[in-house]
Coordinates of C-alpha atoms in Angstrom, one line a residue:
X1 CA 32.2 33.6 17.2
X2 CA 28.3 33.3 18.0
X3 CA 27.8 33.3 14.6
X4 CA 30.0 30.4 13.6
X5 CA 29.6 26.7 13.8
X6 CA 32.5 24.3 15.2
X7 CA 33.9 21.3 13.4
X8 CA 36.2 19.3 15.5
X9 CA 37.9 18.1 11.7
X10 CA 38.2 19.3 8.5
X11 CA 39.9 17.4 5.5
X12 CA 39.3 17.2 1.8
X13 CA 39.1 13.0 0.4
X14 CA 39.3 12.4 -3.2
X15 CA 37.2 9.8 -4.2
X16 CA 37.6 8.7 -8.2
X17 CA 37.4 11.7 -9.8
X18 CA 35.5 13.7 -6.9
X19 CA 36.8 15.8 -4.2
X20 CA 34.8 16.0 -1.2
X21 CA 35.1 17.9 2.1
X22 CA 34.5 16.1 5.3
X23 CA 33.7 18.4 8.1
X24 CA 33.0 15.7 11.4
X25 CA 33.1 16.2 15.1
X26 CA 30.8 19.0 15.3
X27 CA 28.7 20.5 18.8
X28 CA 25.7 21.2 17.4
X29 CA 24.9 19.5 14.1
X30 CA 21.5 20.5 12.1
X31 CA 22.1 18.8 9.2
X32 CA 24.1 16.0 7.6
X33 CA 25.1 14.4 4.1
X34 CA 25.4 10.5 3.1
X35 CA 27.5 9.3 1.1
X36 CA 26.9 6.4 -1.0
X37 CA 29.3 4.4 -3.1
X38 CA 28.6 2.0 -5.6
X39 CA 30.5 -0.9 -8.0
X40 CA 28.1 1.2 -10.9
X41 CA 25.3 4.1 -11.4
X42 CA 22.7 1.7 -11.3
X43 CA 23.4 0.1 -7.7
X44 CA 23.9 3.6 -6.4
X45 CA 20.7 4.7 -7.5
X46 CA 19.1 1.9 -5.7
X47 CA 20.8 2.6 -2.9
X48 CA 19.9 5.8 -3.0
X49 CA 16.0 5.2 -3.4
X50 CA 16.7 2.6 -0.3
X51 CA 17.8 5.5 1.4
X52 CA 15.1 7.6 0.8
X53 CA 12.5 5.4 1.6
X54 CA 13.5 4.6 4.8
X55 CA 14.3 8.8 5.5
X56 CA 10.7 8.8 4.5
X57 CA 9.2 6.1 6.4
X58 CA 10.4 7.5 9.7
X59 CA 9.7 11.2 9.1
X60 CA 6.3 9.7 8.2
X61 CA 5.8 7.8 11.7
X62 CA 7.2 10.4 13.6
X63 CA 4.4 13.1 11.8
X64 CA 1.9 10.3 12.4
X65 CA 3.4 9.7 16.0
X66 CA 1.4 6.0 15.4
X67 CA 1.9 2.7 13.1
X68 CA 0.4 -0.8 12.2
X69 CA 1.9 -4.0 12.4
X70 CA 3.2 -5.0 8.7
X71 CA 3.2 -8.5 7.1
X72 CA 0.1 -8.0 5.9
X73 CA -1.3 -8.3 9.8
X74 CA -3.4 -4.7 9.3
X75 CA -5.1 -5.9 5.6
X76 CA -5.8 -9.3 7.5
X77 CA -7.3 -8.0 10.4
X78 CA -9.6 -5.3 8.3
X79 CA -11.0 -8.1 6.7
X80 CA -12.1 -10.0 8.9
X81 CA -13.7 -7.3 10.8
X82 CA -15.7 -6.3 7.3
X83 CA -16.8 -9.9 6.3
X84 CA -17.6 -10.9 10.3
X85 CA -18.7 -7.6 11.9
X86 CA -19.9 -5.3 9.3
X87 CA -21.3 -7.4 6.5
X88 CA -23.7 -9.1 9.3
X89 CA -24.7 -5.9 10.6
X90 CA -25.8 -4.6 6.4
X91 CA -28.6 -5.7 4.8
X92 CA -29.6 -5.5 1.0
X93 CA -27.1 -5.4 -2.1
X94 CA -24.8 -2.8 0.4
X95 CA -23.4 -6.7 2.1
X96 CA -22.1 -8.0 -1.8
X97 CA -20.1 -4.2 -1.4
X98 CA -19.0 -4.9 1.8
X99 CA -17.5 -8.3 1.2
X100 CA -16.0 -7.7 -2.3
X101 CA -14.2 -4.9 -0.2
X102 CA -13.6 -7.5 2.3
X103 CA -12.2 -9.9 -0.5
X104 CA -9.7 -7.0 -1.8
X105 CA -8.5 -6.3 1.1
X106 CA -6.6 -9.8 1.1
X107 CA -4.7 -9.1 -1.8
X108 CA -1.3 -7.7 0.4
X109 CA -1.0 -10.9 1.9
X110 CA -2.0 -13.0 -0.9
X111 CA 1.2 -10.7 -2.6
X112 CA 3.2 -11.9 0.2
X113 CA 2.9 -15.8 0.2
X114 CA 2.6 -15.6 -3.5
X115 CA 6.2 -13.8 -3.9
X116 CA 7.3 -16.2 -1.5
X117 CA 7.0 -19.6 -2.5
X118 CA 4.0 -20.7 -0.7
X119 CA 0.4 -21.7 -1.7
X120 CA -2.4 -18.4 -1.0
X121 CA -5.0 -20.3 0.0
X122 CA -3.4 -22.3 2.5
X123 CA -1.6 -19.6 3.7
X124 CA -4.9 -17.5 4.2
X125 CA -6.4 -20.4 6.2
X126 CA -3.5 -20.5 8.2
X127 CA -3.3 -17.0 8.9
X128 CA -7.4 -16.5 9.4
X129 CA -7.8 -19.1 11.8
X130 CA -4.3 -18.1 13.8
X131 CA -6.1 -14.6 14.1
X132 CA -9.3 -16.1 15.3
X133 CA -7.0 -18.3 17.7
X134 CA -5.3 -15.9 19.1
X135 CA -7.5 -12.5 18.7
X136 CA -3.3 -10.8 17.7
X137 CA -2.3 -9.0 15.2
X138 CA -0.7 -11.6 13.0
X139 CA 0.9 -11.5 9.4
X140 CA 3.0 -14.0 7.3
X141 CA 6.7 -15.1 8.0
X142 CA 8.1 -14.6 4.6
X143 CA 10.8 -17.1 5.3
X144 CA 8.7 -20.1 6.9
X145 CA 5.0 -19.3 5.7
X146 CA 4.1 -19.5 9.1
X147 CA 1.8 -17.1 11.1
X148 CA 3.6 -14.9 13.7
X149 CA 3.7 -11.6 15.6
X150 CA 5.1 -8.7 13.1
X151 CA 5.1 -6.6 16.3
X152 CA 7.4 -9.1 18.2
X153 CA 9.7 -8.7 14.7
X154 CA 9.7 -5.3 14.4
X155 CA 8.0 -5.2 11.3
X156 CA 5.9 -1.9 11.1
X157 CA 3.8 0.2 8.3
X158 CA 3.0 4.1 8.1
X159 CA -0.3 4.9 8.9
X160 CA -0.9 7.3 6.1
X161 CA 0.3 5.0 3.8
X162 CA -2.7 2.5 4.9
X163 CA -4.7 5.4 5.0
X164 CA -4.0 6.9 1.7
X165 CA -4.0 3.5 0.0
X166 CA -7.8 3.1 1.4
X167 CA -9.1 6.4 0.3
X168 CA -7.7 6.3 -2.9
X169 CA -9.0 2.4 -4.0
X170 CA -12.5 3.9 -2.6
X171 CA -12.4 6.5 -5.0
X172 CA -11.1 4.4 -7.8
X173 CA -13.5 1.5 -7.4
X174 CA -16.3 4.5 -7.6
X175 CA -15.3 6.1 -10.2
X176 CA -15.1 2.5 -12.0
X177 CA -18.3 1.8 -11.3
X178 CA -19.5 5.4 -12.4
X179 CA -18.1 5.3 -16.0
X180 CA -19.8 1.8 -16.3
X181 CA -23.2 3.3 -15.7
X182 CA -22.5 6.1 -17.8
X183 CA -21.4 3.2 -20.7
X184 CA -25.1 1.5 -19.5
X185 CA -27.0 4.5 -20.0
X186 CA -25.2 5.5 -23.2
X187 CA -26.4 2.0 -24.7
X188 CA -30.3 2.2 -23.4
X189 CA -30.4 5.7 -24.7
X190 CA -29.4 4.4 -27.9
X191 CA -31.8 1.6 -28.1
X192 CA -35.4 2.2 -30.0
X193 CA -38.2 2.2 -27.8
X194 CA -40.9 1.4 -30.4
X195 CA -39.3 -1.2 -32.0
X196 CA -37.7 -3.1 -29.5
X197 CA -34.3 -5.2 -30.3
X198 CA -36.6 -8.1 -31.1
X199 CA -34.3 -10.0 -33.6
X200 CA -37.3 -11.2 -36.4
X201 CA -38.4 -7.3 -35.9
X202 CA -37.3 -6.4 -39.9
X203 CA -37.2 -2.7 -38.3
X204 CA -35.8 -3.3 -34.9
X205 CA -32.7 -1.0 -34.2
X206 CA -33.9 1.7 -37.0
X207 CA -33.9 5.4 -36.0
X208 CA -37.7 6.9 -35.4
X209 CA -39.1 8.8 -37.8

């Protein structure tokens, strides 16, 4: 009896075509199934990849035992810091890097007020000088446009997610910038250095001999 698990009930439901066994009421559950129903296949399967998104999003905070206020507060706030705090602080062509990274980093709750109904640049002003107001965390309230406190809400993100999303738009934006030096050096290694590309030049752009 050590060996075996205890179910309080047992029954067998048919549901459409399906029979499925239902054992509830048990001491010491490890694991569990959901069962999703559906008018059709293709409201199921959004269900289901509700489902597992949210599954996902808590094993994900509870690994990371942390998260960031949502609404687009974090991308907000990591701006500002950049464009007030770091970009002062760098000097030389490193500060156009800084604040292009700066401007990006806008583009979640630009998404946000865009998707709902309200004009981006207003809403950025609002939001910008509601953060320098108030020094909080504070993102956009999807329904009102207004600025307000996604902690108070409830309304979290995961912090590998953020983290993830940074690393991997670094590496893209220098692997962008690579391939266009590559395509730059390609072009000036193709040019003639004797003749020159001077246009009334009746040999400019000819091979050496």
């Amino acid at each position: 009896k050590s060996q075996l698990g205890y179910a309080g009930k047992v029954s067998e439901v048919t549901i459409g075509d399906d029979k499925f066994t239902f054992i509830e009421e048990c001491k010491t559950p490890k694991s569990c199934t959901l069962l999703l129903q559906g008018p059709n296949s293709h409201t199921i399967s959004q269900i289901k990849d509700a489902v597992r998104d949210g599954l996902r999003a808590v094993k994900n905070a509870m690994e990371d035992k942390a998260v960031v206020p949502g609404a687009g507060a974090f991308e907000l706030a990591v701006s500002m810091h950049l464009r007030d705090v770091v970009a002062k602080k760098t000097r030389g062509r490193a500060k156009l890097g800084v604040q292009a990274f700066a401007d990006a980093m806008l583009v979640v709750p630009k998404t946000l007020a865009e998707n709902s109904g309200f004009d981006v640049q207003d809403t950025i002003l609002k939001l910008t000088d509601e953060r320098e107001a108030s020094g909080l965390a504070v993102g956009l309230d999807c329904e009102s446009g207004e600025a307000m406190i996604p902690a108070d809400e409830g309304i979290w993100d995961n912090v590998r997610v953020k983290r993830q999303c940074l690393y991997l738009s670094t590496v893209l934006a220098n692997q962008l910038l690579l391939v266009d030096e590559v395509m730059k050096a390609g072009k000036q290694m193709g040019r003639n250095p004797a003749h020159g590309d001077d246009p009334n030049d009746p040999m400019s752009g000819m091979p050496s001999m």
